[in-house]
Coordinates of C-alpha atoms in Angstrom, one line a residue:
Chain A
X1 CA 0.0 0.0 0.0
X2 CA 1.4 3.0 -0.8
X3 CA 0.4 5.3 2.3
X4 CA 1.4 2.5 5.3
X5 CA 3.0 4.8 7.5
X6 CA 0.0 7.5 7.1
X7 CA -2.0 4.6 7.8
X8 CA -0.4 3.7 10.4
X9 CA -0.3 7.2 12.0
X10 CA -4.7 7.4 11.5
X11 CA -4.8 4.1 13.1
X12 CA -2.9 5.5 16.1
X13 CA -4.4 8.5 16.2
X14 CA -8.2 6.6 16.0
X15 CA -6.6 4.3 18.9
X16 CA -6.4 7.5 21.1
X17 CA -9.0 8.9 20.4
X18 CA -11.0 5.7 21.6
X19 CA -8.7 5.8 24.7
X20 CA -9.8 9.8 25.1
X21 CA -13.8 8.3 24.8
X22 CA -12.6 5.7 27.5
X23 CA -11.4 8.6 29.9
X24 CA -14.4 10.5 29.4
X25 CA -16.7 8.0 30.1
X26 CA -15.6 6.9 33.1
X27 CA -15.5 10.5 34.5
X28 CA -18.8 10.9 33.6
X29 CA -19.8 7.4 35.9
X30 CA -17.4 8.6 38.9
X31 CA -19.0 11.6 38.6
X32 CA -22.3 10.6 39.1
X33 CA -21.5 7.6 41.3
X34 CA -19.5 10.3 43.6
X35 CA -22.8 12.6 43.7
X36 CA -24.8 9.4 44.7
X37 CA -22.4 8.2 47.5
X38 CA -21.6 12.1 49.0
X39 CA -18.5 10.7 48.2
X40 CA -16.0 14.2 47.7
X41 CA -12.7 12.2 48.1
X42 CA -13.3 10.7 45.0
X43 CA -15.3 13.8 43.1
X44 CA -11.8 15.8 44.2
X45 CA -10.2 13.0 42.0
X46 CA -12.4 13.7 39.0
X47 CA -12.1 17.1 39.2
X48 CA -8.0 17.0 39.4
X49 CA -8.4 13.6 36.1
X50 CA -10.0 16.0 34.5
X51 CA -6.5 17.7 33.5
X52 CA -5.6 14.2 31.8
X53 CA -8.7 14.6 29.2
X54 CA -7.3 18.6 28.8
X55 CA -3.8 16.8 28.3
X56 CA -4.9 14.2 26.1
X57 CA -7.1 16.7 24.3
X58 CA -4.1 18.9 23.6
X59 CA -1.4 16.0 22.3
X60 CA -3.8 15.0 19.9
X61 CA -4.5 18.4 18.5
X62 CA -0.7 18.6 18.0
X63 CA -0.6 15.2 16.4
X64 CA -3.5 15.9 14.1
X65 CA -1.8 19.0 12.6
X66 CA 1.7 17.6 12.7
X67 CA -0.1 14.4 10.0
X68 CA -2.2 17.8 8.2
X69 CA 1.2 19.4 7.7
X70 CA 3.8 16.6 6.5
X71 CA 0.8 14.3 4.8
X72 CA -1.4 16.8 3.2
X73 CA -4.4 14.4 3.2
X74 CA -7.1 14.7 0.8
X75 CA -10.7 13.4 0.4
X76 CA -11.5 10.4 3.2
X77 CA -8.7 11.0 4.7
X78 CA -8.9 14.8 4.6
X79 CA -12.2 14.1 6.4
X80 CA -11.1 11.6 9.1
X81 CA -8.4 13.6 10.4
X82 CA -10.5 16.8 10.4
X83 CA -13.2 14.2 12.1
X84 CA -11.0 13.3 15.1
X85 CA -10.1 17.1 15.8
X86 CA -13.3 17.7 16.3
X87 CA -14.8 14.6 18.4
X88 CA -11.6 15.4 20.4
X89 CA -12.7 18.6 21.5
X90 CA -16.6 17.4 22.1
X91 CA -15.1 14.6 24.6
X92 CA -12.6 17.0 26.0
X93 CA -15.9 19.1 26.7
X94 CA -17.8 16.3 27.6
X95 CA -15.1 15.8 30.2
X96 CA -15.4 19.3 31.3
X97 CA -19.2 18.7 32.1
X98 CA -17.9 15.6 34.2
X99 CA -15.3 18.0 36.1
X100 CA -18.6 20.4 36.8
X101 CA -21.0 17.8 38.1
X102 CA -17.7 17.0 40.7
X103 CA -17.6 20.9 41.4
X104 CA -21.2 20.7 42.1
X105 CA -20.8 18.3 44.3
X106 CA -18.4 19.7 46.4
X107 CA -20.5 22.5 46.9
X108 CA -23.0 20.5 47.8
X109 CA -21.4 19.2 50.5
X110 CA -22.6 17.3 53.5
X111 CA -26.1 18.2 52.7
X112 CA -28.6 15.7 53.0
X113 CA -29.7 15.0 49.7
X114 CA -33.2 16.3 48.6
X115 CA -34.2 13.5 47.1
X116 CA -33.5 9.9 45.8
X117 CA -31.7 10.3 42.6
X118 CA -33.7 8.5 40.2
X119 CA -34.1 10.6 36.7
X120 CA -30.3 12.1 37.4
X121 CA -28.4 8.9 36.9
X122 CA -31.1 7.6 33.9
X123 CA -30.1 10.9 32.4
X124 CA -26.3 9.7 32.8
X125 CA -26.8 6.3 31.6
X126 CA -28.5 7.1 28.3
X127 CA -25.7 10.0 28.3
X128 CA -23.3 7.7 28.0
X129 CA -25.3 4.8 26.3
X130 CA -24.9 7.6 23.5
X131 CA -21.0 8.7 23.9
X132 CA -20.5 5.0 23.8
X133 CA -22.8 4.4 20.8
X134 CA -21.6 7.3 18.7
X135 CA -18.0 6.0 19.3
X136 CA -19.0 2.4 18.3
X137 CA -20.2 4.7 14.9
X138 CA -16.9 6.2 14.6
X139 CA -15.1 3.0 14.4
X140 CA -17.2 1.0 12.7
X141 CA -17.7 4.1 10.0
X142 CA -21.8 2.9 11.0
X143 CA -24.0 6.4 9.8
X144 CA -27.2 4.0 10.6
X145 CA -25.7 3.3 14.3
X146 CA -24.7 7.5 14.4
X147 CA -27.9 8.7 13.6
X148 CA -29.5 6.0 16.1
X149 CA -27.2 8.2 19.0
X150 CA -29.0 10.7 17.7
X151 CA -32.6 10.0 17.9
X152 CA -31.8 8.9 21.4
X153 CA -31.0 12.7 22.4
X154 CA -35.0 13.1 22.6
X155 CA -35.1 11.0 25.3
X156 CA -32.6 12.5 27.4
X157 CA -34.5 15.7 26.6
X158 CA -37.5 14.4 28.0
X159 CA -36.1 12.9 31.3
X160 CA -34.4 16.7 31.5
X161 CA -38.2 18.2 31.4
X162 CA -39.5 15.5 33.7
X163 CA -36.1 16.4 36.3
X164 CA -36.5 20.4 36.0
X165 CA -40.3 20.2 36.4
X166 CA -39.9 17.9 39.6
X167 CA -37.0 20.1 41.2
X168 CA -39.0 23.7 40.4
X169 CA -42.3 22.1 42.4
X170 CA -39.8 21.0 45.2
X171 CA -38.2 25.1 44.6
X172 CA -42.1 26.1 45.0
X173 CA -42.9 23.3 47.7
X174 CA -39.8 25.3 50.1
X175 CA -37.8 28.0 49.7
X176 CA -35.0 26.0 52.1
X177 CA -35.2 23.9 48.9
X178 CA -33.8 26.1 46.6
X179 CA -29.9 26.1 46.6
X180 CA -29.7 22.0 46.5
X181 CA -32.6 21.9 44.0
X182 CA -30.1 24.2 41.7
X183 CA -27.4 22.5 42.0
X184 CA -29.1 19.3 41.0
X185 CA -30.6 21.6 38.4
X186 CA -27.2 22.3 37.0
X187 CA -25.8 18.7 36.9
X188 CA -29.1 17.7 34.9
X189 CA -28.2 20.4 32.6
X190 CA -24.5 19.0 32.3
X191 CA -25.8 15.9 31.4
X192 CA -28.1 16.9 28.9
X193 CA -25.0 18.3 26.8
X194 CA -23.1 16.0 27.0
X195 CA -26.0 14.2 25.1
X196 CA -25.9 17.2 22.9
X197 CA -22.5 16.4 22.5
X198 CA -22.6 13.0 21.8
X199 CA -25.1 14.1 19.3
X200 CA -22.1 16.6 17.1
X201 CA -19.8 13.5 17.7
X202 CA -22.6 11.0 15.7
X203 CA -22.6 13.9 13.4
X204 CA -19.2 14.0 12.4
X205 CA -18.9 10.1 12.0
X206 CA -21.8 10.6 9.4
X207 CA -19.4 14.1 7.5
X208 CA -16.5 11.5 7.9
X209 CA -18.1 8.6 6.0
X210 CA -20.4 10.7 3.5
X211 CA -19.1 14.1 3.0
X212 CA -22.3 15.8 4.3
X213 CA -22.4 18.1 7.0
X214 CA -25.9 18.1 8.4
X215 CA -27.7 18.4 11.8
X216 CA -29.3 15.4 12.5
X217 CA -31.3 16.0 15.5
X218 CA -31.8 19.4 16.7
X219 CA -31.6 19.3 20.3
X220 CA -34.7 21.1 22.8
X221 CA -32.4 22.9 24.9
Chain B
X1 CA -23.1 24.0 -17.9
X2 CA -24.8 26.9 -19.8
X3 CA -23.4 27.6 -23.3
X4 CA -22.3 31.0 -22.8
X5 CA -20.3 30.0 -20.1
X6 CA -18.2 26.9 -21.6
X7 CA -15.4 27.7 -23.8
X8 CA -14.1 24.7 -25.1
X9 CA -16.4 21.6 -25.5
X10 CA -15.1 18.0 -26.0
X11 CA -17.3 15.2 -28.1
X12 CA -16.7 11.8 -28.2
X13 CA -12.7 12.4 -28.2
X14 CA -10.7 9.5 -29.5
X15 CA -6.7 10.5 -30.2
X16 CA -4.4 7.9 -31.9
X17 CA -0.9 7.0 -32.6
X18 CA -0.8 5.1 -35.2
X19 CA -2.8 2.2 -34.6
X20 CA -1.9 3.1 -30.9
X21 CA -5.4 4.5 -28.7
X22 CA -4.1 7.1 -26.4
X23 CA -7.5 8.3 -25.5
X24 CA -10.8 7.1 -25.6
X25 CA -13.7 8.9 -25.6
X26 CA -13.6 11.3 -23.8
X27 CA -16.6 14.0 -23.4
X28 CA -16.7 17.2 -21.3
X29 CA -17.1 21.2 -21.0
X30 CA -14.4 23.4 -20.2
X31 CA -15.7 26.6 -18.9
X32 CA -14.7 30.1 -19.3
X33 CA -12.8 31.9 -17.2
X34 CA -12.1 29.4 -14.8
X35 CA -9.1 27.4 -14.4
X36 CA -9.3 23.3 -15.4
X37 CA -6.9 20.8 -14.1
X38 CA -6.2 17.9 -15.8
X39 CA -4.5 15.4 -13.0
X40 CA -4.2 11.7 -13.6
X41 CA -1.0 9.1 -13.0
X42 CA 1.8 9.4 -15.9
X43 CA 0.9 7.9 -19.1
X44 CA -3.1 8.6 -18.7
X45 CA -3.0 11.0 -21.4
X46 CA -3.5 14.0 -19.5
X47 CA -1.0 15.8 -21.9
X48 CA -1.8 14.4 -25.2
X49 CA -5.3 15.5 -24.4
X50 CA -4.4 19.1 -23.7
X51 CA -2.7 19.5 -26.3
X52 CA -6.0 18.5 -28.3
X53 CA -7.6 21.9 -27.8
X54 CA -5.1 23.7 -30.0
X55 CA -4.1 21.0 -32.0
X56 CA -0.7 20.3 -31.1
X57 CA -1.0 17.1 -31.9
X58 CA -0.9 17.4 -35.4
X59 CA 2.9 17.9 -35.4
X60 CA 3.8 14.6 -33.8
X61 CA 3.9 12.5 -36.9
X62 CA 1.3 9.8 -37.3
X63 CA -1.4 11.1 -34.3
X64 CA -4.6 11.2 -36.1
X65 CA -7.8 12.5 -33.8
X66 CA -11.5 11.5 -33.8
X67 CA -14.9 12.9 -32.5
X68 CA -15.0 17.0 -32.0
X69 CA -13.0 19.6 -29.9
X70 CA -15.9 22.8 -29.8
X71 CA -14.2 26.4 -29.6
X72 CA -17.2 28.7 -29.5
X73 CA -19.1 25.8 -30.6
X74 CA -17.3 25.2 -34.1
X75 CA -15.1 21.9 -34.2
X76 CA -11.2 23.1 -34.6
X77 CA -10.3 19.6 -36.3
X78 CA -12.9 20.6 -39.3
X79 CA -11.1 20.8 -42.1
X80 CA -11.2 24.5 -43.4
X81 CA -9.6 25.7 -39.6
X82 CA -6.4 27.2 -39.6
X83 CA -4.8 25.2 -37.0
X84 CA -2.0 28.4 -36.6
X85 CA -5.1 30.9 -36.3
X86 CA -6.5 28.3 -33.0
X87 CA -3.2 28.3 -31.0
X88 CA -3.1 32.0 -31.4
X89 CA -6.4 31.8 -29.8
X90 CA -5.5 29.3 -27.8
X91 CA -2.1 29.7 -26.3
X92 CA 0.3 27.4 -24.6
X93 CA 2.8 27.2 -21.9
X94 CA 5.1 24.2 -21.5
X95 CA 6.8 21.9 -18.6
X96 CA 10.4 23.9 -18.9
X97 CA 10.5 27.6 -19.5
X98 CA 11.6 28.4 -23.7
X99 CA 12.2 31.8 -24.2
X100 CA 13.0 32.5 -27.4
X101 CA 16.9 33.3 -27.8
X102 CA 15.8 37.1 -28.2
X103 CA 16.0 40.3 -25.4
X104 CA 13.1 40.1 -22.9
X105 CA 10.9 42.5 -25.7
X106 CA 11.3 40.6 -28.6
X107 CA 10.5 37.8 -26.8
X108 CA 6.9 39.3 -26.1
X109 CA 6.7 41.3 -29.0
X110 CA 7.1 38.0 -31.0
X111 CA 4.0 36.8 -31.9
X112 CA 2.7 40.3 -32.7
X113 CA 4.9 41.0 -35.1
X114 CA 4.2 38.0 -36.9
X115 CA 0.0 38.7 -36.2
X116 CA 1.4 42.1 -38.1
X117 CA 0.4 44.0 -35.2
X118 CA -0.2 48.0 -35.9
X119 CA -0.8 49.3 -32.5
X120 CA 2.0 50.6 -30.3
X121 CA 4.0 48.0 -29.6
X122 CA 6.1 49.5 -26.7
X123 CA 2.7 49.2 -24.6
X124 CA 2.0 46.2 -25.5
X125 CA 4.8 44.7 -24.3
X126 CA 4.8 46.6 -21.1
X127 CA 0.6 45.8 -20.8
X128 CA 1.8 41.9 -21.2
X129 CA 4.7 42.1 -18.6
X130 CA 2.3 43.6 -16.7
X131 CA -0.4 41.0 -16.5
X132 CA 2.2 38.4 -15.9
X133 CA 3.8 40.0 -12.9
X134 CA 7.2 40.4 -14.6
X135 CA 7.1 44.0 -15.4
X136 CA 8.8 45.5 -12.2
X137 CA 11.2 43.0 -12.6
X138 CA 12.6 43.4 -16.2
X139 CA 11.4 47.1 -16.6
X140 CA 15.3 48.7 -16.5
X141 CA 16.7 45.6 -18.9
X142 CA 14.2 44.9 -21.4
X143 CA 16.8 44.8 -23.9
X144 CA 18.8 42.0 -21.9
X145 CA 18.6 38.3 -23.4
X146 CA 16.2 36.5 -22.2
X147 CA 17.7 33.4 -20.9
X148 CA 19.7 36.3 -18.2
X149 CA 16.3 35.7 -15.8
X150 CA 15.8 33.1 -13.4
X151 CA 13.5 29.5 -14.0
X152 CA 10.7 31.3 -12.5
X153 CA 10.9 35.1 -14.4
X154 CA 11.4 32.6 -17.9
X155 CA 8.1 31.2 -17.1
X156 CA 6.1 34.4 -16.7
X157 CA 8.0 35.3 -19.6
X158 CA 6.7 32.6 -21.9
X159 CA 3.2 33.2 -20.2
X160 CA 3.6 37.0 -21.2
X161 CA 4.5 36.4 -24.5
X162 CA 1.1 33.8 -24.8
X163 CA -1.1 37.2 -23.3
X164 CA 0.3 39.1 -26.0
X165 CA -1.3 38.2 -28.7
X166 CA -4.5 38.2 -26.3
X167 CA -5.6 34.5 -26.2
X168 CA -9.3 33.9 -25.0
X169 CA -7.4 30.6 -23.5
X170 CA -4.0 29.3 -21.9
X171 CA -2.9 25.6 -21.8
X172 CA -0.3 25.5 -19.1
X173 CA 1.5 21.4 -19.3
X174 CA 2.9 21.3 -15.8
X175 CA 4.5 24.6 -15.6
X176 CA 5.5 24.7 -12.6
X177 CA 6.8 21.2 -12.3
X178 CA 10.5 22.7 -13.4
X179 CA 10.2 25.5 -10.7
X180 CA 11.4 26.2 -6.8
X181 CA 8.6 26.4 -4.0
X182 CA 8.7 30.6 -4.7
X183 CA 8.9 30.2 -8.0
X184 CA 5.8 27.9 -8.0
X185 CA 3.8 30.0 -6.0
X186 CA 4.1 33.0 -8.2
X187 CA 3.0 31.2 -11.1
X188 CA 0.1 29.7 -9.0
X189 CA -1.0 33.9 -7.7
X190 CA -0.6 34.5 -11.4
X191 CA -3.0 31.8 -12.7
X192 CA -5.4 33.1 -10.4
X193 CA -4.9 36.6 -11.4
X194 CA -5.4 35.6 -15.1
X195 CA -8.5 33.6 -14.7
X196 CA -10.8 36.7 -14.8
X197 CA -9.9 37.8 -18.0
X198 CA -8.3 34.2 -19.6
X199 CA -9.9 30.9 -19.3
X200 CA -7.1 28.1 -18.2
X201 CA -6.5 24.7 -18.5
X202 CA -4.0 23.2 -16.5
X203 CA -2.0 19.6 -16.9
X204 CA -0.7 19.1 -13.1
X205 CA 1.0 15.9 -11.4
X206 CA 1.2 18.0 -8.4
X207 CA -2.5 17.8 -6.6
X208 CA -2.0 20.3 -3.9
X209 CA -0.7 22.5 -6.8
X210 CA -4.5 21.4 -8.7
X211 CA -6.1 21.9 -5.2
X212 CA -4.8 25.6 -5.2
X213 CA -5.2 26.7 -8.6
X214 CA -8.5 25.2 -10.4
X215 CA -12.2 25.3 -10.0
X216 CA -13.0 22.6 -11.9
X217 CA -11.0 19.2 -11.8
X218 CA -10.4 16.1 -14.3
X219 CA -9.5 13.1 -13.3
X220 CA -8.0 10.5 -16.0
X221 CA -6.4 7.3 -15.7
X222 CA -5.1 4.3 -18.6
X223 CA -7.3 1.7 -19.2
X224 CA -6.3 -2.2 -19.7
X225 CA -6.0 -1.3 -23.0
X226 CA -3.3 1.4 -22.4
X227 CA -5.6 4.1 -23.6
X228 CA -6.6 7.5 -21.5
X229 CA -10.0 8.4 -20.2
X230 CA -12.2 10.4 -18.0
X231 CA -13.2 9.0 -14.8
X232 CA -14.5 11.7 -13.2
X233 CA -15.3 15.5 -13.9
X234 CA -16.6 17.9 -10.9
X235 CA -15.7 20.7 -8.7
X236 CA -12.2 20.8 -7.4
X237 CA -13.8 21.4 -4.0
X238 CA -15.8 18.5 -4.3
X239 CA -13.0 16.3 -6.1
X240 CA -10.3 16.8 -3.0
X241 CA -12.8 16.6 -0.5
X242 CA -15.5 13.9 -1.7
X243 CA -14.8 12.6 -4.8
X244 CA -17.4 10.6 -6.3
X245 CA -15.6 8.0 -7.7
X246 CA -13.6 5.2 -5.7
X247 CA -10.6 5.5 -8.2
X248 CA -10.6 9.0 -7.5
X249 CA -10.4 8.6 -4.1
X250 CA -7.7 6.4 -3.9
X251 CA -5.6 8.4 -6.6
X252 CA -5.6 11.4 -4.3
X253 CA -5.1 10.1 -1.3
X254 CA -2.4 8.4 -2.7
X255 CA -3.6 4.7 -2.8
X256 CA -3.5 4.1 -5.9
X257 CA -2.2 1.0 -7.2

């Protein structure tokens, strides 16, 4: 073949972005897991882990545009490097959202919790189902599998609605209410974009295989 | 492509030589005022076609050419054309720079001369030099030779003396494939700069170079039996980005085989 050590390089680079997707998703379950248990000790350690993803993020930034540079890819390959910038930056992002729902639980502290998490940790599960499912996409070059991901934002959408309605009655119920209601407020909202985000990464797995740049599921929020 | 809009138009073309087939049937529209690349792996054909829309070919003994090339819809290869009348018309500028063995002004004041040209030939010359980005740099010695300017300044000099006698197109056959990176990238400015006023086709092995330069882009390849043709015609955008065709894409992303 007459591009093996371009190859070679894409392969690599596809490798670490998969290991990037890995990192992300477990901050994402530690993170949640963490808020579940009142456990800070460990949402401390997401919240430092997080500079890994920023770190990983970066290197394969550099490594992208060091293969843009000395290869000058065109056409499929044009796309799949232009691909994996991107999908880095939504899982370094999605990684950020990970690093806030560990922020948010540090500030809630001690607190007794307001209520059982139920619809919170769905929401993170179907997150994830999706980060997982659009990266299954990538690899497999699957558009039917990416636009599947996408479809599924609806239903995080929906368990968002059913979360903010149920934390404004409890708002409404008691003022006391209000600050731990917000902060559950906010890591519902982190969780729904990183759905969003999982969403641009099925996205781009559907540019990289077809050419086509299109929104496949425009999001409620 | 609307009519008023294509400048060359290419029917059926079969070239020969001999009994050899060096292209095969070949059919397409090049438009005006853009710039056309012609890219393909060596021996395709890429430059035997060019040099089918002013009739070059018809000095390499034995080449004999079949279906229609269309200039402003009338078929050069009919048999009343003045094939020296269509390469005024249609100029060209080859792989190494030839100057003429002549100062820099005779060497654009060449073909107007032999056009019998009555206007004033000082501005001429300059007007040429001008639109080939040479002028500021031969002004104070057009009476040098020719052959005293770099690889690059020869170029623009042969692409001068081609504007002079004020082609409606300009085959360029790899002409920067002799050149340094500077050199090449003048050239490159320079064919975009010309593309308002001159419609272009370009032969290129080098695809960034094609990437650059051209709006539209050509793809051809040899057959199993040896002979040239089209594979795929489109939007240079489109081409280096999503080509259509699987040989395309694995010609310019360099799998080809």
């Amino acid at each position: 073949m007459a591009r093996a050590s371009f190859d070679i390089h894409l392969h690599h680079l596809l490798d670490e972005l998969m290991q990037l997707g890995g990192m992300v998703e477990k901050a994402i379950a530690t993170s949640l897991q963490a808020l579940k248990d009142r456990d800070l000790k460990t949402s401390e350690r997401v919240i430092k882990e997080d500079d890994f993803i920023d770190q990983k993020r970066w290197e394969m930034e550099e490594r992208c545009l060091e293969l843009m540079a000395t290869q000058q890819p065109m056409a499929v390959d044009l796309r799949v490097l232009v691909t994996i910038l991107h999908i880095s930056v939504e899982l370094e992002r999605m990684g950020d959202y990970a690093e806030g729902i560990g922020k948010i639980s540090l500030l809630m502290g001690d607190e007794p919790p307001l209520k059982p998490l139920v619809d919170i940790p769905l929401m993170a599960e179907k997150a994830s189902d999706m980060l997982k499912g659009s990266l299954d996409a990538l690899v497999r070059r699957d558009t039917t599998e990416a636009l599947a991901v996408c479809n599924k934002d609806d239903e995080v959408d929906e368990l968002y609605d059913v979360v903010y309605r149920d934390l404004i009655e409890l708002m409404i119920q008691d003022p006391a209410n209000v600050q731990r209601a917000t902060y559950l407020l906010w890591v519902a909202h982190d969780l729904e974009r990183i759905a969003d985000r999982a969403t641009n990464i099925a996205e781009r797995v559907v540019f990289m295989v077809t050419g086509k740049l299109t929104e496949l599921n425009v999001s409620k929020y | 492509m609307e009519q008023q809009n294509v400048v060359l138009e290419v029917r059926d073309l079969r070239v020969f030589y001999g009994s050899f087939n060096a292209l095969r049937d070949i059919s397409m529209e090049i438009p005006r005022y853009q710039v056309t690349a012609l890219i393909g792996p060596s021996g395709c054909g890429k430059s035997t076609f060019l040099r089918c829309f002013n009739r070059m070919n018809d000095l390499i003994a034995g080449s004999s050419v079949q279906g229609q090339v269309l200039y402003r819809g009338n078929d050069i290869y009919a048999p009343t054309v003045d094939a020296t009348r269509i390469r005024s018309e249609i100029g060209m500028v080859f792989q190494k720079p030839n100057p003429f063995p002549k100062t820099i002004y005779e060497n654009v004041a060449f073909g107007l001369k032999i056009n019998g040209y009555q206007g004033n030939m000082g501005e001429a010359v300059e007007r040429s030099l001008r639109r080939a980005a040479l002028w500021d740099e031969v002004k104070d010695r057009l009476n040098k030779s020719a052959f005293q300017l770099s690889g690059g300044q020869q170029q623009r000099l042969c692409i001068a003396r081609a504007l002079a006698v004020e082609p409606e197109v300009i085959l360029m056959d790899e002409p920067a494939s002799a050149l340094d990176p500077i050199a090449t990238l003048a050239i490159e400015e320079l064919i975009r700069e010309l593309c308002v006023e001159v419609s272009i086709v370009i032969v290129t092995h080098n695809m960034q170079q094609a990437a650059r330069v051209s709006d539209q882009t050509a793809f051809l390849m040899m057959g199993g039996d040896r002979a040239g043709y089209l594979v795929e015609y489109g939007d240079t955008k489109e081409m280096f980005t999503n080509p259509r065709n699987e040989r395309t894409e694995a010609y310019i992303t360099g799998r080809f085989s």
